[in-house]
PDB file of C-alpha atoms in Angstrom:
ATOM      1  CA  MET A1327      35.678  18.990 -23.257  1.00 50.00           C
ATOM      2  CA  LEU A1328      35.607  20.992 -20.006  1.00 46.00           C
ATOM      3  CA  GLY A1329      31.844  20.466 -19.810  1.00 63.00           C
ATOM      4  CA  LYS A1330      32.235  16.685 -20.099  1.00 72.00           C
ATOM      5  CA  MET A1331      34.976  16.614 -17.467  1.00 77.00           C
ATOM      6  CA  TYR A1332      32.845  18.696 -15.109  1.00 70.00           C
ATOM      7  CA  LEU A1333      29.845  16.415 -15.643  1.00 77.00           C
ATOM      8  CA  LYS A1334      31.966  13.331 -15.017  1.00 80.00           C
ATOM      9  CA  ARG A1335      33.142  14.783 -11.705  1.00 81.00           C
ATOM     10  CA  LYS A1336      29.604  15.741 -10.669  1.00 78.00           C
ATOM     11  CA  PHE A1337      28.263  12.286 -11.531  1.00 81.00           C
ATOM     12  CA  LYS A1338      31.008  10.715  -9.427  1.00 86.00           C
ATOM     13  CA  GLU A1339      30.001  12.961  -6.520  1.00 84.00           C
ATOM     14  CA  TYR A1340      26.365  11.936  -7.022  1.00 82.00           C
ATOM     15  CA  ASP A1341      27.213   8.218  -6.961  1.00 86.00           C
ATOM     16  CA  GLN A1342      29.265   8.690  -3.805  1.00 89.00           C
ATOM     17  CA  GLY A1343      26.497  10.679  -2.113  1.00 87.00           C
ATOM     18  CA  MET A1344      23.855   8.070  -2.933  1.00 88.00           C
ATOM     19  CA  SER A1345      26.127   5.263  -1.757  1.00 91.00           C
ATOM     20  CA  GLU A1346      26.523   6.986   1.596  1.00 92.00           C
ATOM     21  CA  LEU A1347      22.803   7.721   2.025  1.00 92.00           C
ATOM     22  CA  PHE A1348      21.779   4.165   1.167  1.00 94.00           C
ATOM     23  CA  ALA A1349      24.769   2.247   2.522  1.00 96.00           C
ATOM     24  CA  ASP A1350      22.461   0.168   4.729  1.00 97.00           C
ATOM     25  CA  CYS A1351      20.451  -1.119   1.745  1.00 98.00           C
ATOM     26  CA  ASP A1352      20.951  -4.274  -0.288  1.00 98.00           C
ATOM     27  CA  GLU A1353      21.278  -3.433  -3.990  1.00 96.00           C
ATOM     28  CA  GLN A1354      19.386  -5.767  -6.312  1.00 98.00           C
ATOM     29  CA  SER A1355      18.123  -5.874  -9.878  1.00 98.00           C
ATOM     30  CA  VAL A1356      15.605  -7.948 -11.800  1.00 99.00           C
ATOM     31  CA  GLU A1357      14.725  -8.467 -15.445  1.00 98.00           C
ATOM     32  CA  SER A1358      11.222  -7.194 -16.084  1.00 98.00           C
ATOM     33  CA  PHE A1359       8.666  -8.648 -18.509  1.00 98.00           C
ATOM     34  CA  ASP A1360      10.572  -7.440 -21.607  1.00 97.00           C
ATOM     35  CA  GLY A1361      14.093  -8.108 -20.352  1.00 98.00           C
ATOM     36  CA  THR A1362      14.761  -4.541 -19.166  1.00 98.00           C
ATOM     37  CA  ARG A1363      16.864  -4.571 -15.991  1.00 98.00           C
ATOM     38  CA  ILE A1364      15.162  -2.775 -13.102  1.00 98.00           C
ATOM     39  CA  ALA A1365      17.292  -1.777 -10.100  1.00 97.00           C
ATOM     40  CA  TYR A1366      16.024  -1.634  -6.545  1.00 98.00           C
ATOM     41  CA  ARG A1367      17.254  -1.426  -2.960  1.00 98.00           C
ATOM     42  CA  THR A1368      15.787  -2.997   0.122  1.00 98.00           C
ATOM     43  CA  VAL A1369      16.383  -2.631   3.844  1.00 99.00           C
ATOM     44  CA  GLY A1370      14.649  -3.699   7.053  1.00 98.00           C
ATOM     45  CA  GLU A1371      12.086  -6.323   7.974  1.00 97.00           C
ATOM     46  CA  GLY A1372       8.375  -6.204   8.657  1.00 97.00           C
ATOM     47  CA  LEU A1373       5.284  -4.959   6.851  1.00 98.00           C
ATOM     48  CA  PRO A1374       6.626  -3.949   3.401  1.00 98.00           C
ATOM     49  CA  LEU A1375       6.556  -0.354   2.164  1.00 99.00           C
ATOM     50  CA  VAL A1376       7.500   0.160  -1.483  1.00 99.00           C
ATOM     51  CA  VAL A1377       8.282   3.660  -2.746  1.00 98.00           C
ATOM     52  CA  CYS A1378       7.636   4.742  -6.356  1.00 98.00           C
ATOM     53  CA  PRO A1379       9.499   8.001  -7.085  1.00 94.00           C
ATOM     54  CA  GLY A1380       8.798  10.752  -9.584  1.00 92.00           C
ATOM     55  CA  VAL A1381       9.915  11.144 -13.181  1.00 89.00           C
ATOM     56  CA  PHE A1382      13.398  12.568 -13.790  1.00 81.00           C
ATOM     57  CA  THR A1383      14.163  11.848 -10.165  1.00 82.00           C
ATOM     58  CA  THR A1384      14.924   8.840  -8.027  1.00 80.00           C
ATOM     59  CA  TYR A1385      14.405   7.841  -4.437  1.00 85.00           C
ATOM     60  CA  MET A1386      17.070  10.200  -3.040  1.00 84.00           C
ATOM     61  CA  PHE A1387      14.381  12.318  -1.357  1.00 85.00           C
ATOM     62  CA  PHE A1388      13.181   9.219   0.484  1.00 94.00           C
ATOM     63  CA  HIS A1389      16.305   8.530   2.514  1.00 94.00           C
ATOM     64  CA  TYR A1390      14.457  10.247   5.379  1.00 95.00           C
ATOM     65  CA  MET A1391      11.563   7.818   5.017  1.00 97.00           C
ATOM     66  CA  LYS A1392      13.932   4.867   4.737  1.00 98.00           C
ATOM     67  CA  ASP A1393      15.770   5.832   7.920  1.00 98.00           C
ATOM     68  CA  TYR A1394      12.520   6.369   9.838  1.00 98.00           C
ATOM     69  CA  PHE A1395      10.656   3.213   8.824  1.00 98.00           C
ATOM     70  CA  SER A1396      13.343   0.572   8.227  1.00 98.00           C
ATOM     71  CA  PRO A1397      13.665  -0.343  11.941  1.00 97.00           C
ATOM     72  CA  ARG A1398      10.048  -1.611  11.806  1.00 97.00           C
ATOM     73  CA  HIS A1399       9.345  -2.220   8.123  1.00 98.00           C
ATOM     74  CA  GLN A1400      10.881  -3.639   5.006  1.00 98.00           C
ATOM     75  CA  VAL A1401      11.449  -0.605   2.771  1.00 99.00           C
ATOM     76  CA  ILE A1402      11.872  -1.096  -0.979  1.00 99.00           C
ATOM     77  CA  LEU A1403      13.046   1.728  -3.246  1.00 98.00           C
ATOM     78  CA  TRP A1404      13.435   1.336  -6.998  1.00 97.00           C
ATOM     79  CA  ASP A1405      14.329   3.216 -10.174  1.00 95.00           C
ATOM     80  CA  TYR A1406      12.096   3.387 -13.258  1.00 96.00           C
ATOM     81  CA  ARG A1407      13.058   1.954 -16.626  1.00 96.00           C
ATOM     82  CA  GLY A1408      15.201   4.466 -18.485  1.00 93.00           C
ATOM     83  CA  HIS A1409      16.375   6.113 -15.273  1.00 91.00           C
ATOM     84  CA  PRO A1410      20.073   5.927 -14.278  1.00 86.00           C
ATOM     85  CA  ASP A1411      20.131   2.977 -11.859  1.00 91.00           C
ATOM     86  CA  SER A1412      17.930   0.874 -14.129  1.00 95.00           C
ATOM     87  CA  GLU A1413      18.337   0.069 -17.816  1.00 96.00           C
ATOM     88  CA  VAL A1414      17.180   2.076 -20.814  1.00 95.00           C
ATOM     89  CA  PRO A1415      14.781  -0.248 -22.670  1.00 96.00           C
ATOM     90  CA  ALA A1416      15.499  -1.203 -26.270  1.00 92.00           C
ATOM     91  CA  ASP A1417      12.148   0.296 -27.233  1.00 94.00           C
ATOM     92  CA  LEU A1418      11.727   3.781 -25.782  1.00 93.00           C
ATOM     93  CA  GLU A1419       7.997   3.632 -26.459  1.00 94.00           C
ATOM     94  CA  SER A1420       7.832   0.918 -23.793  1.00 97.00           C
ATOM     95  CA  ILE A1421       8.302   3.683 -21.195  1.00 96.00           C
ATOM     96  CA  THR A1422       4.677   3.970 -20.112  1.00 97.00           C
ATOM     97  CA  ILE A1423       2.863   4.130 -16.795  1.00 98.00           C
ATOM     98  CA  GLU A1424       1.353   0.726 -17.532  1.00 98.00           C
ATOM     99  CA  ASN A1425       4.801  -0.810 -17.968  1.00 98.00           C
ATOM    100  CA  CYS A1426       6.115   0.920 -14.848  1.00 98.00           C
ATOM    101  CA  ALA A1427       3.383  -0.944 -12.956  1.00 99.00           C
ATOM    102  CA  ARG A1428       4.569  -4.188 -14.557  1.00 99.00           C
ATOM    103  CA  ASP A1429       8.135  -3.353 -13.531  1.00 99.00           C
ATOM    104  CA  LEU A1430       6.950  -2.834  -9.953  1.00 99.00           C
ATOM    105  CA  LYS A1431       5.411  -6.304 -10.012  1.00 99.00           C
ATOM    106  CA  ALA A1432       8.756  -7.713 -11.152  1.00 99.00           C
ATOM    107  CA  VAL A1433      10.520  -5.940  -8.269  1.00 99.00           C
ATOM    108  CA  LEU A1434       8.085  -7.279  -5.669  1.00 99.00           C
ATOM    109  CA  ASP A1435       8.267 -10.780  -7.138  1.00 99.00           C
ATOM    110  CA  ASP A1436      12.062 -10.725  -7.010  1.00 99.00           C
ATOM    111  CA  ALA A1437      12.064  -9.355  -3.455  1.00 98.00           C
ATOM    112  CA  GLY A1438       9.690 -12.130  -2.358  1.00 98.00           C
ATOM    113  CA  VAL A1439       6.986  -9.656  -1.345  1.00 98.00           C
ATOM    114  CA  ASP A1440       3.407 -10.810  -1.859  1.00 98.00           C
ATOM    115  CA  LYS A1441       1.580  -7.739  -0.504  1.00 98.00           C
ATOM    116  CA  ALA A1442       2.731  -4.232   0.359  1.00 99.00           C
ATOM    117  CA  ILE A1443       1.773  -0.674   1.174  1.00 99.00           C
ATOM    118  CA  VAL A1444       2.570   1.216  -2.037  1.00 99.00           C
ATOM    119  CA  ILE A1445       3.737   4.823  -1.811  1.00 99.00           C
ATOM    120  CA  GLY A1446       3.888   7.038  -4.884  1.00 98.00           C
ATOM    121  CA  PHE A1447       5.389  10.488  -5.332  1.00 97.00           C
ATOM    122  CA  SER A1448       4.554  12.682  -8.354  1.00 94.00           C
ATOM    123  CA  MET A1449       4.491  10.290 -11.359  1.00 96.00           C
ATOM    124  CA  GLY A1450       4.649   7.523  -8.776  1.00 97.00           C
ATOM    125  CA  VAL A1451       1.011   8.289  -7.927  1.00 98.00           C
ATOM    126  CA  MET A1452       0.021   7.230 -11.434  1.00 98.00           C
ATOM    127  CA  THR A1453       2.229   4.163 -11.108  1.00 98.00           C
ATOM    128  CA  ILE A1454       0.633   2.961  -7.875  1.00 99.00           C
ATOM    129  CA  LEU A1455      -2.884   3.556  -9.200  1.00 99.00           C
ATOM    130  CA  GLU A1456      -2.096   1.487 -12.298  1.00 99.00           C
ATOM    131  CA  PHE A1457      -0.483  -1.169 -10.109  1.00 99.00           C
ATOM    132  CA  TYR A1458      -3.642  -1.304  -8.016  1.00 99.00           C
ATOM    133  CA  LYS A1459      -5.756  -1.622 -11.161  1.00 98.00           C
ATOM    134  CA  ARG A1460      -3.705  -4.590 -12.394  1.00 98.00           C
ATOM    135  CA  TYR A1461      -2.699  -6.309  -9.163  1.00 99.00           C
ATOM    136  CA  ARG A1462      -5.101  -5.100  -6.485  1.00 98.00           C
ATOM    137  CA  LYS A1463      -4.789  -8.277  -4.401  1.00 98.00           C
ATOM    138  CA  ARG A1464      -1.155  -7.341  -3.786  1.00 99.00           C
ATOM    139  CA  VAL A1465      -1.954  -3.859  -2.451  1.00 99.00           C
ATOM    140  CA  LEU A1466      -2.652  -3.436   1.259  1.00 99.00           C
ATOM    141  CA  GLY A1467      -2.866   0.343   1.131  1.00 99.00           C
ATOM    142  CA  LEU A1468      -2.146   3.361  -1.075  1.00 99.00           C
ATOM    143  CA  ILE A1469      -0.230   6.518  -0.163  1.00 99.00           C
ATOM    144  CA  PRO A1470      -0.232   9.064  -3.024  1.00 98.00           C
ATOM    145  CA  ILE A1471       2.071  12.041  -2.350  1.00 98.00           C
ATOM    146  CA  ASN A1472       2.091  15.224  -4.455  1.00 96.00           C
ATOM    147  CA  GLY A1473       1.022  13.534  -7.649  1.00 95.00           C
ATOM    148  CA  PRO A1474      -1.812  13.424 -10.185  1.00 95.00           C
ATOM    149  CA  TYR A1475      -4.080  10.606 -11.303  1.00 96.00           C
ATOM    150  CA  ALA A1476      -4.444  12.344 -14.699  1.00 92.00           C
ATOM    151  CA  GLU A1477      -3.582  15.744 -16.174  1.00 81.00           C
ATOM    152  CA  GLY A1478       0.146  15.141 -15.915  1.00 80.00           C
ATOM    153  CA  PHE A1479       0.674  18.759 -16.882  1.00 76.00           C
ATOM    154  CA  GLY A1480      -2.247  20.187 -14.959  1.00 68.00           C
ATOM    155  CA  PHE A1481       0.069  22.853 -13.590  1.00 66.00           C
ATOM    156  CA  VAL A1482       0.180  24.359 -17.090  1.00 65.00           C
ATOM    157  CA  SER A1483      -3.435  24.021 -18.174  1.00 59.00           C
ATOM    158  CA  GLU A1484      -6.569  21.908 -17.744  1.00 65.00           C
ATOM    159  CA  SER A1485      -7.090  21.984 -21.517  1.00 63.00           C
ATOM    160  CA  GLU A1486      -6.733  18.613 -23.270  1.00 73.00           C
ATOM    161  CA  THR A1487      -5.463  20.435 -26.347  1.00 73.00           C
ATOM    162  CA  VAL A1488      -2.628  22.005 -24.365  1.00 71.00           C
ATOM    163  CA  GLN A1489      -1.834  18.691 -22.645  1.00 67.00           C
ATOM    164  CA  ASP A1490      -1.690  16.889 -26.008  1.00 75.00           C
ATOM    165  CA  ALA A1491       0.557  19.592 -27.445  1.00 78.00           C
ATOM    166  CA  LEU A1492       2.962  19.224 -24.508  1.00 78.00           C
ATOM    167  CA  VAL A1493       3.056  15.449 -24.976  1.00 73.00           C
ATOM    168  CA  SER A1494       3.869  15.901 -28.670  1.00 80.00           C
ATOM    169  CA  GLY A1495       6.616  18.368 -27.785  1.00 81.00           C
ATOM    170  CA  LEU A1496       8.162  15.973 -25.265  1.00 79.00           C
ATOM    171  CA  GLU A1497       8.072  13.082 -27.726  1.00 78.00           C
ATOM    172  CA  PHE A1498       9.839  15.328 -30.238  1.00 79.00           C
ATOM    173  CA  LEU A1499      12.524  16.210 -27.666  1.00 77.00           C
ATOM    174  CA  SER A1500      12.900  12.528 -26.810  1.00 78.00           C
ATOM    175  CA  GLU A1501      13.938  11.933 -30.413  1.00 81.00           C
ATOM    176  CA  TYR A1502      16.030  15.082 -30.804  1.00 72.00           C
ATOM    177  CA  THR A1503      17.656  15.562 -27.403  1.00 77.00           C
ATOM    178  CA  TRP A1504      20.621  17.346 -29.007  1.00 73.00           C
ATOM    179  CA  LEU A1505      18.416  20.427 -29.118  1.00 73.00           C
ATOM    180  CA  VAL A1506      18.623  20.717 -25.322  1.00 72.00           C
ATOM    181  CA  GLU A1507      21.877  18.854 -24.641  1.00 75.00           C
ATOM    182  CA  TRP A1508      23.622  22.184 -24.006  1.00 72.00           C
ATOM    183  CA  PHE A1509      21.572  22.495 -20.826  1.00 70.00           C
ATOM    184  CA  ARG A1510      23.000  19.345 -19.189  1.00 71.00           C
ATOM    185  CA  PRO A1511      26.184  20.951 -17.754  1.00 72.00           C
ATOM    186  CA  ILE A1512      24.149  23.932 -16.540  1.00 70.00           C
ATOM    187  CA  MET A1513      21.952  21.618 -14.444  1.00 69.00           C
ATOM    188  CA  VAL A1514      24.840  20.699 -12.161  1.00 67.00           C
ATOM    189  CA  THR A1515      26.035  24.255 -11.502  1.00 73.00           C
ATOM    190  CA  PRO A1516      25.381  25.717  -8.019  1.00 70.00           C
ATOM    191  CA  ILE A1517      23.212  28.537  -9.409  1.00 67.00           C
ATOM    192  CA  ASN A1518      20.316  26.110  -9.945  1.00 68.00           C
ATOM    193  CA  ILE A1519      19.648  25.645  -6.243  1.00 71.00           C
ATOM    194  CA  PRO A1520      18.765  29.275  -5.345  1.00 72.00           C
ATOM    195  CA  ILE A1521      16.769  29.561  -8.589  1.00 69.00           C
ATOM    196  CA  ALA A1522      14.737  26.437  -7.755  1.00 70.00           C
ATOM    197  CA  LYS A1523      14.098  27.696  -4.238  1.00 67.00           C
ATOM    198  CA  ARG A1524      12.911  31.010  -5.579  1.00 63.00           C
ATOM    199  CA  VAL A1525      10.650  29.554  -8.278  1.00 63.00           C
ATOM    200  CA  GLU A1526       9.030  26.485  -6.680  1.00 68.00           C
ATOM    201  CA  LEU A1527      10.543  25.176  -3.455  1.00 70.00           C
ATOM    202  CA  ASN A1528      10.070  26.385   0.089  1.00 70.00           C
ATOM    203  CA  PRO A1529      13.451  28.098   0.541  1.00 65.00           C
ATOM    204  CA  THR A1530      13.521  27.607   4.305  1.00 70.00           C
ATOM    205  CA  LEU A1531      12.868  23.858   4.267  1.00 77.00           C
ATOM    206  CA  CYS A1532      14.645  22.054   1.419  1.00 78.00           C
ATOM    207  CA  SER A1533      18.351  21.384   1.997  1.00 81.00           C
ATOM    208  CA  ASP A1534      20.956  22.365  -0.569  1.00 81.00           C
ATOM    209  CA  GLU A1535      22.415  18.850  -0.430  1.00 82.00           C
ATOM    210  CA  ASP A1536      19.113  17.235  -1.424  1.00 82.00           C
ATOM    211  CA  MET A1537      18.706  19.670  -4.305  1.00 80.00           C
ATOM    212  CA  LYS A1538      22.276  19.076  -5.459  1.00 82.00           C
ATOM    213  CA  LEU A1539      21.564  15.340  -5.647  1.00 81.00           C
ATOM    214  CA  TYR A1540      18.379  16.027  -7.588  1.00 81.00           C
ATOM    215  CA  PHE A1541      20.043  18.186 -10.255  1.00 81.00           C
ATOM    216  CA  ASP A1542      23.013  15.815 -10.563  1.00 84.00           C
ATOM    217  CA  TYR A1543      20.610  12.910 -11.076  1.00 81.00           C
ATOM    218  CA  ALA A1544      18.538  14.748 -13.691  1.00 80.00           C
ATOM    219  CA  ALA A1545      21.703  15.647 -15.596  1.00 80.00           C
ATOM    220  CA  LYS A1546      22.886  12.032 -15.440  1.00 83.00           C
ATOM    221  CA  MET A1547      19.694  10.704 -17.016  1.00 83.00           C
ATOM    222  CA  ASP A1548      19.346   9.438 -20.550  1.00 87.00           C
ATOM    223  CA  TRP A1549      17.221  12.304 -21.827  1.00 84.00           C
ATOM    224  CA  HIS A1550      15.722  10.236 -24.642  1.00 89.00           C
ATOM    225  CA  ALA A1551      14.173   8.092 -21.908  1.00 91.00           C
ATOM    226  CA  GLY A1552      13.457  11.015 -19.599  1.00 89.00           C
ATOM    227  CA  PHE A1553      11.391  12.987 -22.083  1.00 88.00           C
ATOM    228  CA  GLN A1554       9.571   9.805 -23.073  1.00 92.00           C
ATOM    229  CA  ALA A1555       8.682   9.236 -19.398  1.00 93.00           C
ATOM    230  CA  LEU A1556       7.382  12.795 -19.094  1.00 91.00           C
ATOM    231  CA  ALA A1557       5.273  12.237 -22.211  1.00 92.00           C
ATOM    232  CA  ALA A1558       3.911   9.022 -20.679  1.00 94.00           C
ATOM    233  CA  MET A1559       2.860  11.004 -17.626  1.00 92.00           C
ATOM    234  CA  GLY A1560       0.994  13.429 -19.870  1.00 91.00           C
ATOM    235  CA  LYS A1561      -0.847  10.613 -21.657  1.00 92.00           C
ATOM    236  CA  TYR A1562      -1.990   8.671 -18.613  1.00 95.00           C
ATOM    237  CA  ASP A1563      -5.493   8.929 -17.189  1.00 95.00           C
ATOM    238  CA  GLY A1564      -6.325   6.945 -14.064  1.00 97.00           C
ATOM    239  CA  THR A1565      -9.676   8.606 -13.408  1.00 97.00           C
ATOM    240  CA  ASP A1566     -11.605   5.351 -13.772  1.00 97.00           C
ATOM    241  CA  ILE A1567      -9.543   3.718 -11.015  1.00 98.00           C
ATOM    242  CA  LEU A1568     -10.376   6.176  -8.225  1.00 98.00           C
ATOM    243  CA  ASP A1569     -13.952   5.035  -7.580  1.00 97.00           C
ATOM    244  CA  LYS A1570     -12.771   1.408  -7.448  1.00 98.00           C
ATOM    245  CA  VAL A1571     -10.155   1.805  -4.719  1.00 98.00           C
ATOM    246  CA  LYS A1572     -11.179  -0.364  -1.757  1.00 98.00           C
ATOM    247  CA  VAL A1573      -8.043  -0.268   0.402  1.00 99.00           C
ATOM    248  CA  PRO A1574      -7.014   2.273   3.068  1.00 99.00           C
ATOM    249  CA  THR A1575      -5.662   5.356   1.312  1.00 99.00           C
ATOM    250  CA  LEU A1576      -3.745   8.362   2.628  1.00 99.00           C
ATOM    251  CA  LEU A1577      -3.425  11.383   0.334  1.00 98.00           C
ATOM    252  CA  ILE A1578      -0.666  13.915   1.013  1.00 98.00           C
ATOM    253  CA  CYS A1579      -0.228  17.203  -0.840  1.00 96.00           C
ATOM    254  CA  GLY A1580       1.787  20.382  -0.470  1.00 94.00           C
ATOM    255  CA  GLU A1581      -0.178  23.526   0.286  1.00 93.00           C
ATOM    256  CA  ASN A1582       1.760  25.474  -2.356  1.00 91.00           C
ATOM    257  CA  ASP A1583       2.465  22.706  -4.865  1.00 91.00           C
ATOM    258  CA  THR A1584       2.222  24.303  -8.307  1.00 86.00           C
ATOM    259  CA  TRP A1585       3.284  21.161 -10.225  1.00 86.00           C
ATOM    260  CA  THR A1586       0.381  19.105  -8.906  1.00 90.00           C
ATOM    261  CA  PRO A1587      -2.332  21.651  -8.073  1.00 86.00           C
ATOM    262  CA  LYS A1588      -4.291  21.008  -4.892  1.00 89.00           C
ATOM    263  CA  ARG A1589      -7.529  20.710  -6.883  1.00 91.00           C
ATOM    264  CA  ILE A1590      -6.218  17.393  -8.245  1.00 92.00           C
ATOM    265  CA  ALA A1591      -5.637  15.991  -4.756  1.00 94.00           C
ATOM    266  CA  ASP A1592      -9.040  17.354  -3.685  1.00 96.00           C
ATOM    267  CA  GLU A1593     -10.708  15.406  -6.496  1.00 96.00           C
ATOM    268  CA  MET A1594      -8.828  12.219  -5.603  1.00 97.00           C
ATOM    269  CA  HIS A1595      -9.994  12.565  -2.012  1.00 98.00           C
ATOM    270  CA  ARG A1596     -13.577  13.051  -3.162  1.00 98.00           C
ATOM    271  CA  ARG A1597     -13.494  10.051  -5.477  1.00 98.00           C
ATOM    272  CA  ILE A1598     -11.653   7.557  -3.245  1.00 98.00           C
ATOM    273  CA  LYS A1599     -14.217   6.610  -0.621  1.00 97.00           C
ATOM    274  CA  GLY A1600     -12.934   6.758   2.952  1.00 97.00           C
ATOM    275  CA  SER A1601      -9.563   8.202   1.978  1.00 98.00           C
ATOM    276  CA  GLU A1602      -7.615  10.292   4.469  1.00 98.00           C
ATOM    277  CA  TYR A1603      -6.137  13.607   3.385  1.00 98.00           C
ATOM    278  CA  THR A1604      -3.274  15.660   4.781  1.00 97.00           C
ATOM    279  CA  THR A1605      -2.023  19.002   3.486  1.00 96.00           C
ATOM    280  CA  ILE A1606       1.556  19.954   4.357  1.00 95.00           C
ATOM    281  CA  PRO A1607       1.587  23.669   5.361  1.00 93.00           C
ATOM    282  CA  GLY A1608       3.881  25.693   3.133  1.00 90.00           C
ATOM    283  CA  GLY A1609       4.814  22.591   1.168  1.00 91.00           C
ATOM    284  CA  SER A1610       5.810  22.740  -2.483  1.00 89.00           C
ATOM    285  CA  HIS A1611       6.079  19.810  -4.906  1.00 88.00           C
ATOM    286  CA  ALA A1612       9.143  18.655  -2.969  1.00 88.00           C
ATOM    287  CA  THR A1613       7.426  18.021   0.372  1.00 91.00           C
ATOM    288  CA  PRO A1614       9.233  14.667   0.944  1.00 90.00           C
ATOM    289  CA  ALA A1615      12.494  16.628   1.137  1.00 89.00           C
ATOM    290  CA  GLU A1616      11.092  19.795   2.714  1.00 90.00           C
ATOM    291  CA  ASN A1617       9.132  18.308   5.601  1.00 93.00           C
ATOM    292  CA  PRO A1618       9.998  14.616   5.979  1.00 94.00           C
ATOM    293  CA  GLU A1619       9.250  14.623   9.707  1.00 96.00           C
ATOM    294  CA  MET A1620       5.607  15.595   9.207  1.00 96.00           C
ATOM    295  CA  ILE A1621       5.147  13.167   6.327  1.00 97.00           C
ATOM    296  CA  ASN A1622       6.752  10.297   8.230  1.00 98.00           C
ATOM    297  CA  PHE A1623       4.633  11.005  11.309  1.00 98.00           C
ATOM    298  CA  ARG A1624       1.437  11.117   9.255  1.00 98.00           C
ATOM    299  CA  ILE A1625       2.262   7.889   7.421  1.00 98.00           C
ATOM    300  CA  ASP A1626       3.189   6.206  10.700  1.00 98.00           C
ATOM    301  CA  LEU A1627      -0.169   7.195  12.199  1.00 98.00           C
ATOM    302  CA  PHE A1628      -1.943   5.863   9.101  1.00 98.00           C
ATOM    303  CA  LEU A1629      -0.081   2.551   9.307  1.00 98.00           C
ATOM    304  CA  ARG A1630      -0.692   2.109  13.026  1.00 97.00           C
ATOM    305  CA  THR A1631      -4.395   2.901  12.556  1.00 97.00           C
ATOM    306  CA  HIS A1632      -5.069   0.503   9.690  1.00 98.00           C
ATOM    307  CA  PHE A1633      -2.345  -2.140   9.869  1.00 97.00           C
ATOM    308  CA  HIS A1634      -1.522  -2.502  13.563  1.00 92.00           C
ATOM    309  CA  ASP A1635      -2.187  -6.242  13.598  1.00 90.00           C
ATOM    310  CA  LEU A1636       0.022  -6.862  10.562  1.00 89.00           C
ATOM    311  CA  MET A1637       2.787  -4.721  12.042  1.00 87.00           C
ATOM    312  CA  GLU A1638       2.697  -6.719  15.267  1.00 81.00           C
ATOM    313  CA  ALA A1639       2.551 -10.121  13.549  1.00 69.00           C
TER     314      ALA A1639
END
């Protein structure tokens, strides 16, 4: 009982924090191809930038990007199917990277956006690659940040056998979430922040407030859907898309990202002809929250180099 009351209070704090960070955005939702409601927010006018977040997280890390670019661009942020702002689909097996790309199309259609720069973080990198594969005429440019094109669990092992075993384990947890439900209240306790900074994050760069929002969001998720989304990330392979990318592309990775090893970004850069590549010094997997100024500056330079005429139109 105390655990449920504590969670309820933390979720209320999360909702209030997100409302304050994104108070300048219009909240919208659209029914996707299978009737699942997909939530999104939009702010600003100009050349559209659409942000695809990571799995088990939302666009909270991108409030820095929203604040920086919205005076000159339309910025669209959205939540994946099965994630808290959007709806859990009737069929959990519909949570796939391919369907996330279809959901993105529904968001852009509803927002009246024909073409956009698509930005992907973590699992969002897979999403934007699949979107490009399906709807390439709607993509002006690609900006993959700290994410893989394949090997969703490359930080554990390059072995396909290990990857397949992890996918099977996640699908099992998706069905039997009660096995880990005890961990939900622990996720919103303050002790998680120093642990995360010690294990993965750059402790001098990532703010406690951003990390608090992250853990509150992860605890708020429907874990049936969350584990299914993680499994989808482990199944996806966008290798065949890389050689076919013909739009300006900016790759960004964290120097010390253990979740998406630098070798994966190196291979993307090698395979995507003419791509630009920036490594964030000291950056972990959470570079959008750790060093937003450097990322925003680098993206701004990329946009002004390749899309100056469209920005001035």
